[in-house]
XYZ file of C-alpha atoms in Angstrom:
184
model
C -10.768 -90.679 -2.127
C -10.960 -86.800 -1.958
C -14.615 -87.479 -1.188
C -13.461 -89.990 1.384
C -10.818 -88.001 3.186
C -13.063 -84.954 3.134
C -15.784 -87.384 5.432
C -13.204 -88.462 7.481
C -12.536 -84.571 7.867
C -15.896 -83.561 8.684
C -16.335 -86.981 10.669
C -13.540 -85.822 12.775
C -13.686 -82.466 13.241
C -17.591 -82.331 13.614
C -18.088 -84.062 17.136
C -14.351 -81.787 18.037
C -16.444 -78.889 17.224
C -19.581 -80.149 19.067
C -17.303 -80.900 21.912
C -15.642 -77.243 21.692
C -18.902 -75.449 21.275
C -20.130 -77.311 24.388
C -17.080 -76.621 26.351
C -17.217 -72.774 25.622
C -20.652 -72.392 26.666
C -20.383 -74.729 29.534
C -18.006 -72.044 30.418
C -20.172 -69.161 29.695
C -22.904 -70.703 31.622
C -20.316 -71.553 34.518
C -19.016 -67.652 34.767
C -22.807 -66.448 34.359
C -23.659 -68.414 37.274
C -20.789 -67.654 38.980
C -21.443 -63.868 38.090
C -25.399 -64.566 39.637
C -24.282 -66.146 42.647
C -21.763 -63.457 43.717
C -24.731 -61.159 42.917
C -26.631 -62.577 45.084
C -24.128 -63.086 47.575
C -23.571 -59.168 47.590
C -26.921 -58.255 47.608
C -27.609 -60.778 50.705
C -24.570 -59.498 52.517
C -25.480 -55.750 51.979
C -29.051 -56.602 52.724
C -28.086 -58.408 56.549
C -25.575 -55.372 57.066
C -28.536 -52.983 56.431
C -30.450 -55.323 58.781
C -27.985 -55.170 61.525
C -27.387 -51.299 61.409
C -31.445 -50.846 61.690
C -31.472 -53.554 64.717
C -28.331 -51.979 66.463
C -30.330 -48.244 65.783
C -33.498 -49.935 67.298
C -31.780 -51.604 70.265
C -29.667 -48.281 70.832
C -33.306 -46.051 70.977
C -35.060 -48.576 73.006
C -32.316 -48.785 75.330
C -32.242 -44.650 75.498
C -35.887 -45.019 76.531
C -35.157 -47.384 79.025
C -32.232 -45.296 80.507
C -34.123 -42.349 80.465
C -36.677 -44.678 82.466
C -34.815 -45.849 84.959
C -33.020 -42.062 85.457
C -36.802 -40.936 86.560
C -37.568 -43.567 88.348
C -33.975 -43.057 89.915
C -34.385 -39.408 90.761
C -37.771 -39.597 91.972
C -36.581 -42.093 94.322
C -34.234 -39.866 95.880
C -36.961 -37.543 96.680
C -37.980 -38.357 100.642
C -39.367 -35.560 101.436
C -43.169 -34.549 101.133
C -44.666 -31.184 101.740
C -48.354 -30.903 103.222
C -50.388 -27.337 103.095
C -50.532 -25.835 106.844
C -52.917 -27.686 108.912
C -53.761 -30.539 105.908
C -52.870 -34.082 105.768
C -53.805 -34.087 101.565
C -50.705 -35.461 99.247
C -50.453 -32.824 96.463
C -50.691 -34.639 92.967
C -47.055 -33.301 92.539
C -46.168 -36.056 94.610
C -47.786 -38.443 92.959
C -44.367 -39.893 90.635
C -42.335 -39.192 93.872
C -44.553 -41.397 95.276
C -45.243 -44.137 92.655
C -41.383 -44.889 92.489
C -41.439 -45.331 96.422
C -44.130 -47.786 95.677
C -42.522 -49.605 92.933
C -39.433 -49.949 94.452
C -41.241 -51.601 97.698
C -43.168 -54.266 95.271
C -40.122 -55.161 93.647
C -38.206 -55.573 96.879
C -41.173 -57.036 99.294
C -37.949 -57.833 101.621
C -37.514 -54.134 102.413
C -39.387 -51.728 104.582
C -39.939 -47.864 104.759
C -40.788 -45.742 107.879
C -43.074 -42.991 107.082
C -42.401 -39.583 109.559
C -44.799 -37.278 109.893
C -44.141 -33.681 111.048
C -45.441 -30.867 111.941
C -44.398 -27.033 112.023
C -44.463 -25.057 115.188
C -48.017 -23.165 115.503
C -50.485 -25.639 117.415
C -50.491 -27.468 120.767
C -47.776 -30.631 121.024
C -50.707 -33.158 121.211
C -52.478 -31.721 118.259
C -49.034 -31.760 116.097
C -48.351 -35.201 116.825
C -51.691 -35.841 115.916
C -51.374 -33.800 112.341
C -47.994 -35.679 112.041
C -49.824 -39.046 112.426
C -52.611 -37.743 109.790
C -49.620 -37.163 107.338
C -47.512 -39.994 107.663
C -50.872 -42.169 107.610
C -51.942 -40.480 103.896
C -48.773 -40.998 102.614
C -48.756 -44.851 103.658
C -52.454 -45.323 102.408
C -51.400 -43.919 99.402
C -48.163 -46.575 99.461
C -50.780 -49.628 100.024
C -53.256 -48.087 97.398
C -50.023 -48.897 94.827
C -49.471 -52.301 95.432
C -47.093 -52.117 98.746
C -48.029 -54.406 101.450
C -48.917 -52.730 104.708
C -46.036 -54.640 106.343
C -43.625 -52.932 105.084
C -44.680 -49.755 106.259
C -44.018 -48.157 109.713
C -45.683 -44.436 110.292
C -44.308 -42.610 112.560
C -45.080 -39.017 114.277
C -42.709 -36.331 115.359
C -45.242 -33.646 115.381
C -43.216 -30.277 115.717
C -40.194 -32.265 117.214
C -37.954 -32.889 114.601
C -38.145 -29.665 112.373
C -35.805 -29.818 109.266
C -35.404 -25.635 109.442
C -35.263 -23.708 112.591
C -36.894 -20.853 111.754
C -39.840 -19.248 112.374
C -41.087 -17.707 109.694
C -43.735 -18.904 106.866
C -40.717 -20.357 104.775
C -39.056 -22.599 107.520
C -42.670 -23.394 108.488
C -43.468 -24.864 105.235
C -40.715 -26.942 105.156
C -41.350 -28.300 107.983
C -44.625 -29.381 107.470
C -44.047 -32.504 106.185
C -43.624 -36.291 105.902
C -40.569 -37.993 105.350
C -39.367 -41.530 103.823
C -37.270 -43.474 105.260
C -35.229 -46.942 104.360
């Protein structure tokens, strides 16, 4: 009977052992996952915030390029004016990103047009001014076409001495008014 009631003992509490044993490490296995997938959740949500702050840095340098861009192309635009040497019809190469945002802006917008004055200082005959003018206004629309702008949007124009931008005479006033200017 002792032998009996012992079996019945171990026949009972055996499988509520196996069943407790199971139950404790179905818990430790449940928290260690648990444990790994928060991990993992961290390390994914730290990793995408990383990701965004480097995208948002990216966007925020490429965009500082671009605005710097588009501040060039905005205040060489504002430039209408080009100078000529006395008695020459040659662009400088200063001109030249004066001059390619003039032509840009005219591809871009094939619906508007741009008159192209030529001037002249004072020294010379009328005839031969106008002329010079012409010669000026003409280089500075070749060099328009030569970019990309059709030639029908472009209207030259020669005032020869007629239209000087400084009264004076004097080698200063002079050079400023040799010239060509842009207009929209």
């Amino acid at each position: 009977m002792n032998l009996s009631m012992i079996s019945k003992g171990l026949l009972i509490a055996l499988p509520m052992l196996a069943l407790g044993a199971c139950s404790s490490t179905t818990d430790a296995d449940a928290e260690a996952a648990a444990k790994l997938q928060a991990e993992q959740a961290a390390a994914a949500a730290k990793k995408a915030a990383e990701d965004a702050v480097q995208t948002d840095t990216i966007q925020a340098i490429e965009l500082t390029a671009e605005e710097k861009l588009v501040e060039q192309y905005t205040s060489a635009i504002l430039e209408t004016t080009i100078n000529f040497e006395f008695d020459k019809s040659v662009i400088s190469p200063k001109y030249a990103t004066i001059l390619d945002a003039h032509a840009k802006y005219l591809v871009n917008n094939t619906d508007k047009s741009i008159t192209v004055e030529g001037h002249a200082d004072e020294l010379g005959t009328p005839e031969y001014n106008i002329a010079l003018g012409e010669r000026r206004g003409l280089a500075v629309s070749t060099y328009l076409e030569n970019m990309g702008v059709s030639a029908s949007q472009i209207t030259v124009v020669s005032y020869g001495e007629e239209k000087p931008v400084n009264l004076g005479h004097n080698e200063s006033a002079r050079a400023e008014n040799r010239r060509a200017e842009l207009v929209y």
